[in-house]
Amino acid sequence: NAGVTQTPKFQVLKTGQSMTLQCAQDMNHNSMYWYRQDPGMGLRLIYYSASEGTTDKGEVPNGYNVSRLNKREFSLRLESAAPSQTSVYFCASSEAENYEQYFGPGTRLTVT
Amino acid sequence: GQSLEQPSEVTAVEGAIVQINCTYQTSGFYGLSWYQQHDGGAPTFLSYNALDGLEETGRFSSFLSRSDSYGYLLLQELQMKDSASYFCAVRSFSGGYNKLIFGAGTRLAVHP
């Protein structure tokens, strides 16, 4: 079992560029989440998907969109990157909504 | 609003015991989780308390008092590898959905 995988691991974007962060889990979990973590801070929820076919906004959704492609995959898209989106992005999944969450290794994104 | 407070830093020596406190303010409280994160790594789940009392898992224990909106993580027989950031996270229902709100984290430094 690979658990939760994320691609890419690192990315540098210029302001205004777009990109999609990919996430997949092989634990047959229903719920998936995208968080961002800024230096010295906790994780803030961007979007989540309680089950296949549903997505909902979290605490900081502005500037992002998501797609729950199937039960395994949950992608995060930045349509027009801004320097304020420089952060580490973590994808997570859980069997029950918000119970024990399993995190991917993260994507370190820099927007210049 | 919702908020969590935990100390920003704690220092201890190998073999000692350390307690990391977390106080929270939230509506629709379900439970309190603890996650560990090493530098450059992903958060990993440590424990979850839904009911008052102490939960023990090896060297780590977690406590919850719902009436006091307070919990703590107790780490015993500290080892160098316990140097990491520890996040408390409240599971709650508010704003129309279940969510996990993370504290800003406590950085634990274990010295020889």
PDB file of C-alpha atoms in Angstrom:
ATOM      1  CA  ASN A   1       0.000   0.000   0.000  1.00  0.00           C
ATOM      2  CA  ALA A   2       1.376   3.378  -1.034  1.00  0.00           C
ATOM      3  CA  GLY A   3      -1.113   5.227   1.187  1.00  0.00           C
ATOM      4  CA  VAL A   4      -1.620   8.802  -0.032  1.00  0.00           C
ATOM      5  CA  THR A   5       0.541   9.980  -2.917  1.00  0.00           C
ATOM      6  CA  GLN A   6       0.918  13.511  -4.262  1.00  0.00           C
ATOM      7  CA  THR A   7       2.503  14.931  -7.382  1.00  0.00           C
ATOM      8  CA  PRO A   8       4.528  16.977  -7.912  1.00  0.00           C
ATOM      9  CA  LYS A   9       6.735  17.199  -4.806  1.00  0.00           C
ATOM     10  CA  PHE A  10       8.044  20.647  -5.713  1.00  0.00           C
ATOM     11  CA  GLN A  11       6.821  23.333  -8.094  1.00  0.00           C
ATOM     12  CA  VAL A  12       7.762  26.901  -8.937  1.00  0.00           C
ATOM     13  CA  LEU A  13       5.200  29.025 -10.752  1.00  0.00           C
ATOM     14  CA  LYS A  14       5.126  32.577 -12.015  1.00  0.00           C
ATOM     15  CA  THR A  15       2.251  34.820 -10.989  1.00  0.00           C
ATOM     16  CA  GLY A  16      -0.751  34.148 -13.203  1.00  0.00           C
ATOM     17  CA  GLN A  17       0.233  30.627 -14.231  1.00  0.00           C
ATOM     18  CA  SER A  18      -2.081  27.714 -13.552  1.00  0.00           C
ATOM     19  CA  MET A  19      -1.417  24.206 -12.364  1.00  0.00           C
ATOM     20  CA  THR A  20      -3.090  21.127 -10.936  1.00  0.00           C
ATOM     21  CA  LEU A  21      -1.886  19.230  -7.886  1.00  0.00           C
ATOM     22  CA  GLN A  22      -2.678  15.555  -8.009  1.00  0.00           C
ATOM     23  CA  CYS A  23      -3.570  13.295  -5.093  1.00  0.00           C
ATOM     24  CA  ALA A  24      -4.442   9.609  -4.966  1.00  0.00           C
ATOM     25  CA  GLN A  25      -5.113   7.158  -2.147  1.00  0.00           C
ATOM     26  CA  ASP A  26      -5.247   3.375  -2.226  1.00  0.00           C
ATOM     27  CA  MET A  27      -6.934   2.774   1.148  1.00  0.00           C
ATOM     28  CA  ASN A  28     -10.507   2.845  -0.216  1.00  0.00           C
ATOM     29  CA  HIS A  29     -11.278   5.889   1.920  1.00  0.00           C
ATOM     30  CA  ASN A  30     -14.459   7.834   1.344  1.00  0.00           C
ATOM     31  CA  SER A  31     -13.281  11.284   2.436  1.00  0.00           C
ATOM     32  CA  MET A  32     -10.419  13.339   0.999  1.00  0.00           C
ATOM     33  CA  TYR A  33      -9.060  16.776   1.881  1.00  0.00           C
ATOM     34  CA  TRP A  34      -6.719  19.494   0.679  1.00  0.00           C
ATOM     35  CA  TYR A  35      -4.851  21.621   3.234  1.00  0.00           C
ATOM     36  CA  ARG A  36      -2.249  24.331   3.036  1.00  0.00           C
ATOM     37  CA  GLN A  37       0.416  24.893   5.663  1.00  0.00           C
ATOM     38  CA  ASP A  38       2.275  28.162   5.933  1.00  0.00           C
ATOM     39  CA  PRO A  39       5.524  28.495   7.929  1.00  0.00           C
ATOM     40  CA  GLY A  40       4.995  28.147  11.663  1.00  0.00           C
ATOM     41  CA  MET A  41       1.284  27.576  11.271  1.00  0.00           C
ATOM     42  CA  GLY A  42      -1.179  24.770  11.461  1.00  0.00           C
ATOM     43  CA  LEU A  43      -3.031  23.264   8.547  1.00  0.00           C
ATOM     44  CA  ARG A  44      -5.912  25.146   6.994  1.00  0.00           C
ATOM     45  CA  LEU A  45      -8.583  23.315   5.048  1.00  0.00           C
ATOM     46  CA  ILE A  46      -8.994  24.470   1.445  1.00  0.00           C
ATOM     47  CA  TYR A  47     -11.572  22.001   0.121  1.00  0.00           C
ATOM     48  CA  TYR A  48     -12.795  18.607   1.063  1.00  0.00           C
ATOM     49  CA  SER A  49     -14.806  15.758  -0.414  1.00  0.00           C
ATOM     50  CA  ALA A  50     -16.865  13.777   2.066  1.00  0.00           C
ATOM     51  CA  SER A  51     -17.568  11.085  -0.516  1.00  0.00           C
ATOM     52  CA  GLU A  52     -17.176  10.406  -4.210  1.00  0.00           C
ATOM     53  CA  GLY A  53     -19.180  12.917  -6.207  1.00  0.00           C
ATOM     54  CA  THR A  54     -19.276  15.651  -3.561  1.00  0.00           C
ATOM     55  CA  THR A  55     -16.961  18.563  -2.826  1.00  0.00           C
ATOM     56  CA  ASP A  56     -17.284  21.430  -0.358  1.00  0.00           C
ATOM     57  CA  LYS A  57     -15.377  24.556   0.543  1.00  0.00           C
ATOM     58  CA  GLY A  58     -13.231  24.672   3.610  1.00  0.00           C
ATOM     59  CA  GLU A  59     -11.713  27.580   5.492  1.00  0.00           C
ATOM     60  CA  VAL A  60      -9.623  29.130   2.658  1.00  0.00           C
ATOM     61  CA  PRO A  61     -11.119  28.156  -0.751  1.00  0.00           C
ATOM     62  CA  ASN A  62     -10.554  31.400  -2.674  1.00  0.00           C
ATOM     63  CA  GLY A  63      -8.286  30.974  -5.692  1.00  0.00           C
ATOM     64  CA  TYR A  64      -8.668  27.182  -5.805  1.00  0.00           C
ATOM     65  CA  ASN A  65     -10.895  24.598  -7.431  1.00  0.00           C
ATOM     66  CA  VAL A  66     -11.093  20.857  -6.885  1.00  0.00           C
ATOM     67  CA  SER A  67     -12.236  17.742  -8.680  1.00  0.00           C
ATOM     68  CA  ARG A  68     -13.037  14.398  -7.096  1.00  0.00           C
ATOM     69  CA  LEU A  69     -12.269  12.348 -10.187  1.00  0.00           C
ATOM     70  CA  ASN A  70     -13.211   9.011  -8.604  1.00  0.00           C
ATOM     71  CA  LYS A  71     -12.975   7.425  -5.178  1.00  0.00           C
ATOM     72  CA  ARG A  72      -9.168   7.315  -5.359  1.00  0.00           C
ATOM     73  CA  GLU A  73      -8.284  10.703  -6.808  1.00  0.00           C
ATOM     74  CA  PHE A  74      -8.801  14.289  -5.659  1.00  0.00           C
ATOM     75  CA  SER A  75      -7.090  17.125  -7.524  1.00  0.00           C
ATOM     76  CA  LEU A  76      -6.539  20.765  -6.595  1.00  0.00           C
ATOM     77  CA  ARG A  77      -6.279  23.433  -9.277  1.00  0.00           C
ATOM     78  CA  LEU A  78      -4.831  26.911  -9.068  1.00  0.00           C
ATOM     79  CA  GLU A  79      -6.284  28.857 -11.989  1.00  0.00           C
ATOM     80  CA  SER A  80      -4.136  31.977 -11.667  1.00  0.00           C
ATOM     81  CA  ALA A  81      -1.361  31.591  -9.113  1.00  0.00           C
ATOM     82  CA  ALA A  82      -0.533  34.435  -6.734  1.00  0.00           C
ATOM     83  CA  PRO A  83       2.471  34.858  -4.397  1.00  0.00           C
ATOM     84  CA  SER A  84       0.067  34.484  -1.445  1.00  0.00           C
ATOM     85  CA  GLN A  85      -0.434  30.886  -2.548  1.00  0.00           C
ATOM     86  CA  THR A  86       3.189  30.021  -1.824  1.00  0.00           C
ATOM     87  CA  SER A  87       2.800  27.233   0.702  1.00  0.00           C
ATOM     88  CA  VAL A  88       3.067  23.516   1.344  1.00  0.00           C
ATOM     89  CA  TYR A  89      -0.028  21.668   0.196  1.00  0.00           C
ATOM     90  CA  PHE A  90      -1.092  18.435   1.820  1.00  0.00           C
ATOM     91  CA  CYS A  91      -3.692  16.009   0.642  1.00  0.00           C
ATOM     92  CA  ALA A  92      -5.290  13.695   3.193  1.00  0.00           C
ATOM     93  CA  SER A  93      -7.883  10.956   3.309  1.00  0.00           C
ATOM     94  CA  SER A  94      -9.972   9.267   5.977  1.00  0.00           C
ATOM     95  CA  GLU A  95     -12.365   6.379   6.231  1.00  0.00           C
ATOM     96  CA  ALA A  96     -14.952   8.314   8.214  1.00  0.00           C
ATOM     97  CA  GLU A  97     -15.442  12.023   7.772  1.00  0.00           C
ATOM     98  CA  ASN A  98     -12.749  13.806   9.739  1.00  0.00           C
ATOM     99  CA  TYR A  99     -11.791  10.832  11.856  1.00  0.00           C
ATOM    100  CA  GLU A 100      -8.135   9.664  11.645  1.00  0.00           C
ATOM    101  CA  GLN A 101      -6.665  11.343   8.588  1.00  0.00           C
ATOM    102  CA  TYR A 102      -3.767  10.002   6.547  1.00  0.00           C
ATOM    103  CA  PHE A 103      -1.590  12.606   4.870  1.00  0.00           C
ATOM    104  CA  GLY A 104       0.421  12.583   1.676  1.00  0.00           C
ATOM    105  CA  PRO A 105       4.050  13.816   1.595  1.00  0.00           C
ATOM    106  CA  GLY A 106       3.090  17.317   0.464  1.00  0.00           C
ATOM    107  CA  THR A 107       3.758  19.598  -2.488  1.00  0.00           C
ATOM    108  CA  ARG A 108       6.027  22.568  -1.890  1.00  0.00           C
ATOM    109  CA  LEU A 109       4.787  25.362  -4.124  1.00  0.00           C
ATOM    110  CA  THR A 110       6.517  28.686  -4.682  1.00  0.00           C
ATOM    111  CA  VAL A 111       4.843  31.454  -6.676  1.00  0.00           C
ATOM    112  CA  THR A 112       7.160  34.267  -7.821  1.00  0.00           C
TER     113      THR A 112
ATOM    114  CA  GLY B   1     -15.715  31.791  16.446  1.00  0.00           C
ATOM    115  CA  GLN B   2     -13.474  28.791  16.678  1.00  0.00           C
ATOM    116  CA  SER B   3      -9.982  28.781  18.082  1.00  0.00           C
ATOM    117  CA  LEU B   4      -7.345  26.512  19.539  1.00  0.00           C
ATOM    118  CA  GLU B   5      -4.445  27.530  21.734  1.00  0.00           C
ATOM    119  CA  GLN B   6      -1.309  25.545  22.397  1.00  0.00           C
ATOM    120  CA  PRO B   7       2.199  26.631  23.424  1.00  0.00           C
ATOM    121  CA  SER B   8       4.476  27.478  20.529  1.00  0.00           C
ATOM    122  CA  GLU B   9       7.559  25.738  21.908  1.00  0.00           C
ATOM    123  CA  VAL B  10       8.490  23.223  24.584  1.00  0.00           C
ATOM    124  CA  THR B  11      11.956  21.975  25.505  1.00  0.00           C
ATOM    125  CA  ALA B  12      12.781  18.806  27.450  1.00  0.00           C
ATOM    126  CA  VAL B  13      15.602  16.328  28.018  1.00  0.00           C
ATOM    127  CA  GLU B  14      15.811  12.715  26.959  1.00  0.00           C
ATOM    128  CA  GLY B  15      14.018  10.366  29.319  1.00  0.00           C
ATOM    129  CA  ALA B  16      11.822  13.090  30.774  1.00  0.00           C
ATOM    130  CA  ILE B  17       8.051  13.549  30.604  1.00  0.00           C
ATOM    131  CA  VAL B  18       6.455  16.490  28.817  1.00  0.00           C
ATOM    132  CA  GLN B  19       2.859  17.656  28.614  1.00  0.00           C
ATOM    133  CA  ILE B  20       1.530  19.749  25.734  1.00  0.00           C
ATOM    134  CA  ASN B  21      -1.712  21.535  26.522  1.00  0.00           C
ATOM    135  CA  CYS B  22      -4.484  22.538  24.165  1.00  0.00           C
ATOM    136  CA  THR B  23      -7.495  24.696  24.926  1.00  0.00           C
ATOM    137  CA  TYR B  24     -10.214  25.149  22.383  1.00  0.00           C
ATOM    138  CA  GLN B  25     -13.293  27.178  21.671  1.00  0.00           C
ATOM    139  CA  THR B  26     -15.752  25.743  19.185  1.00  0.00           C
ATOM    140  CA  SER B  27     -19.362  24.853  18.614  1.00  0.00           C
ATOM    141  CA  GLY B  28     -20.580  21.381  17.718  1.00  0.00           C
ATOM    142  CA  PHE B  29     -17.580  19.677  19.339  1.00  0.00           C
ATOM    143  CA  TYR B  30     -17.063  16.003  18.504  1.00  0.00           C
ATOM    144  CA  GLY B  31     -13.543  15.264  19.686  1.00  0.00           C
ATOM    145  CA  LEU B  32      -9.887  16.223  19.960  1.00  0.00           C
ATOM    146  CA  SER B  33      -7.086  14.741  17.865  1.00  0.00           C
ATOM    147  CA  TRP B  34      -3.308  14.974  18.074  1.00  0.00           C
ATOM    148  CA  TYR B  35      -0.910  14.823  15.130  1.00  0.00           C
ATOM    149  CA  GLN B  36       2.883  14.701  14.991  1.00  0.00           C
ATOM    150  CA  GLN B  37       4.898  16.317  12.223  1.00  0.00           C
ATOM    151  CA  HIS B  38       8.667  16.079  11.781  1.00  0.00           C
ATOM    152  CA  ASP B  39      10.438  18.859   9.903  1.00  0.00           C
ATOM    153  CA  GLY B  40       9.827  18.474   6.187  1.00  0.00           C
ATOM    154  CA  GLY B  41       7.421  15.604   6.760  1.00  0.00           C
ATOM    155  CA  ALA B  42       3.707  14.987   6.704  1.00  0.00           C
ATOM    156  CA  PRO B  43       1.466  15.042   9.777  1.00  0.00           C
ATOM    157  CA  THR B  44       0.791  11.624  11.262  1.00  0.00           C
ATOM    158  CA  PHE B  45      -2.119  10.733  13.501  1.00  0.00           C
ATOM    159  CA  LEU B  46      -1.356  10.047  17.176  1.00  0.00           C
ATOM    160  CA  SER B  47      -4.644   9.916  19.048  1.00  0.00           C
ATOM    161  CA  TYR B  48      -8.301  10.881  19.205  1.00  0.00           C
ATOM    162  CA  ASN B  49     -10.417  11.585  22.298  1.00  0.00           C
ATOM    163  CA  ALA B  50     -14.176  11.839  21.975  1.00  0.00           C
ATOM    164  CA  LEU B  51     -14.956  11.268  25.651  1.00  0.00           C
ATOM    165  CA  ASP B  52     -13.494  12.666  28.855  1.00  0.00           C
ATOM    166  CA  GLY B  53     -10.519  10.858  30.259  1.00  0.00           C
ATOM    167  CA  LEU B  54      -7.112   9.515  29.408  1.00  0.00           C
ATOM    168  CA  GLU B  55      -6.239   7.401  26.370  1.00  0.00           C
ATOM    169  CA  GLU B  56      -2.883   5.631  26.429  1.00  0.00           C
ATOM    170  CA  THR B  57      -0.934   4.403  23.419  1.00  0.00           C
ATOM    171  CA  GLY B  58       2.537   3.248  24.374  1.00  0.00           C
ATOM    172  CA  ARG B  59       4.672   6.177  25.517  1.00  0.00           C
ATOM    173  CA  PHE B  60       2.019   8.695  24.448  1.00  0.00           C
ATOM    174  CA  SER B  61      -1.209   9.497  26.303  1.00  0.00           C
ATOM    175  CA  SER B  62      -3.925  11.991  25.494  1.00  0.00           C
ATOM    176  CA  PHE B  63      -6.459  13.521  27.841  1.00  0.00           C
ATOM    177  CA  LEU B  64      -9.715  15.372  27.283  1.00  0.00           C
ATOM    178  CA  SER B  65     -11.989  17.388  29.543  1.00  0.00           C
ATOM    179  CA  ARG B  66     -15.033  18.483  27.549  1.00  0.00           C
ATOM    180  CA  SER B  67     -16.391  20.616  30.400  1.00  0.00           C
ATOM    181  CA  ASP B  68     -13.120  22.594  30.513  1.00  0.00           C
ATOM    182  CA  SER B  69     -12.622  22.645  26.701  1.00  0.00           C
ATOM    183  CA  TYR B  70      -9.133  21.381  27.408  1.00  0.00           C
ATOM    184  CA  GLY B  71      -6.907  18.521  26.458  1.00  0.00           C
ATOM    185  CA  TYR B  72      -3.277  17.541  26.609  1.00  0.00           C
ATOM    186  CA  LEU B  73      -0.765  15.189  25.052  1.00  0.00           C
ATOM    187  CA  LEU B  74       1.630  13.489  27.464  1.00  0.00           C
ATOM    188  CA  LEU B  75       4.890  12.096  26.149  1.00  0.00           C
ATOM    189  CA  GLN B  76       6.864   9.836  28.472  1.00  0.00           C
ATOM    190  CA  GLU B  77      10.421   8.495  28.312  1.00  0.00           C
ATOM    191  CA  LEU B  78      11.280  11.126  25.748  1.00  0.00           C
ATOM    192  CA  GLN B  79      13.585  10.151  22.904  1.00  0.00           C
ATOM    193  CA  MET B  80      15.500  12.338  20.486  1.00  0.00           C
ATOM    194  CA  LYS B  81      13.198  11.160  17.690  1.00  0.00           C
ATOM    195  CA  ASP B  82      10.251  12.782  19.503  1.00  0.00           C
ATOM    196  CA  SER B  83      11.613  16.190  18.470  1.00  0.00           C
ATOM    197  CA  ALA B  84       8.834  17.380  16.164  1.00  0.00           C
ATOM    198  CA  SER B  85       5.819  19.651  16.009  1.00  0.00           C
ATOM    199  CA  TYR B  86       2.628  18.475  17.678  1.00  0.00           C
ATOM    200  CA  PHE B  87      -0.774  19.742  16.579  1.00  0.00           C
ATOM    201  CA  CYS B  88      -4.054  19.456  18.387  1.00  0.00           C
ATOM    202  CA  ALA B  89      -7.107  19.440  16.148  1.00  0.00           C
ATOM    203  CA  VAL B  90     -10.752  19.800  17.027  1.00  0.00           C
ATOM    204  CA  ARG B  91     -13.362  17.795  15.173  1.00  0.00           C
ATOM    205  CA  SER B  92     -16.550  19.807  15.077  1.00  0.00           C
ATOM    206  CA  PHE B  93     -19.713  20.447  13.145  1.00  0.00           C
ATOM    207  CA  SER B  94     -20.224  24.054  12.200  1.00  0.00           C
ATOM    208  CA  GLY B  95     -20.958  26.149   9.160  1.00  0.00           C
ATOM    209  CA  GLY B  96     -22.959  23.244   7.775  1.00  0.00           C
ATOM    210  CA  TYR B  97     -20.270  20.588   7.696  1.00  0.00           C
ATOM    211  CA  ASN B  98     -17.944  18.432   9.733  1.00  0.00           C
ATOM    212  CA  LYS B  99     -14.482  19.835   9.923  1.00  0.00           C
ATOM    213  CA  LEU B 100     -11.106  19.387  11.551  1.00  0.00           C
ATOM    214  CA  ILE B 101      -9.575  22.637  12.815  1.00  0.00           C
ATOM    215  CA  PHE B 102      -5.861  22.533  13.598  1.00  0.00           C
ATOM    216  CA  GLY B 103      -3.978  24.524  16.189  1.00  0.00           C
ATOM    217  CA  ALA B 104      -0.792  26.347  15.211  1.00  0.00           C
ATOM    218  CA  GLY B 105       1.368  23.578  16.653  1.00  0.00           C
ATOM    219  CA  THR B 106       3.866  23.110  19.489  1.00  0.00           C
ATOM    220  CA  ARG B 107       7.477  22.605  18.549  1.00  0.00           C
ATOM    221  CA  LEU B 108       9.082  20.091  20.917  1.00  0.00           C
ATOM    222  CA  ALA B 109      12.864  20.032  21.177  1.00  0.00           C
ATOM    223  CA  VAL B 110      14.360  17.063  23.023  1.00  0.00           C
ATOM    224  CA  HIS B 111      17.951  17.498  24.210  1.00  0.00           C
ATOM    225  CA  PRO B 112      20.438  14.873  25.404  1.00  0.00           C
TER     226      PRO B 112
END
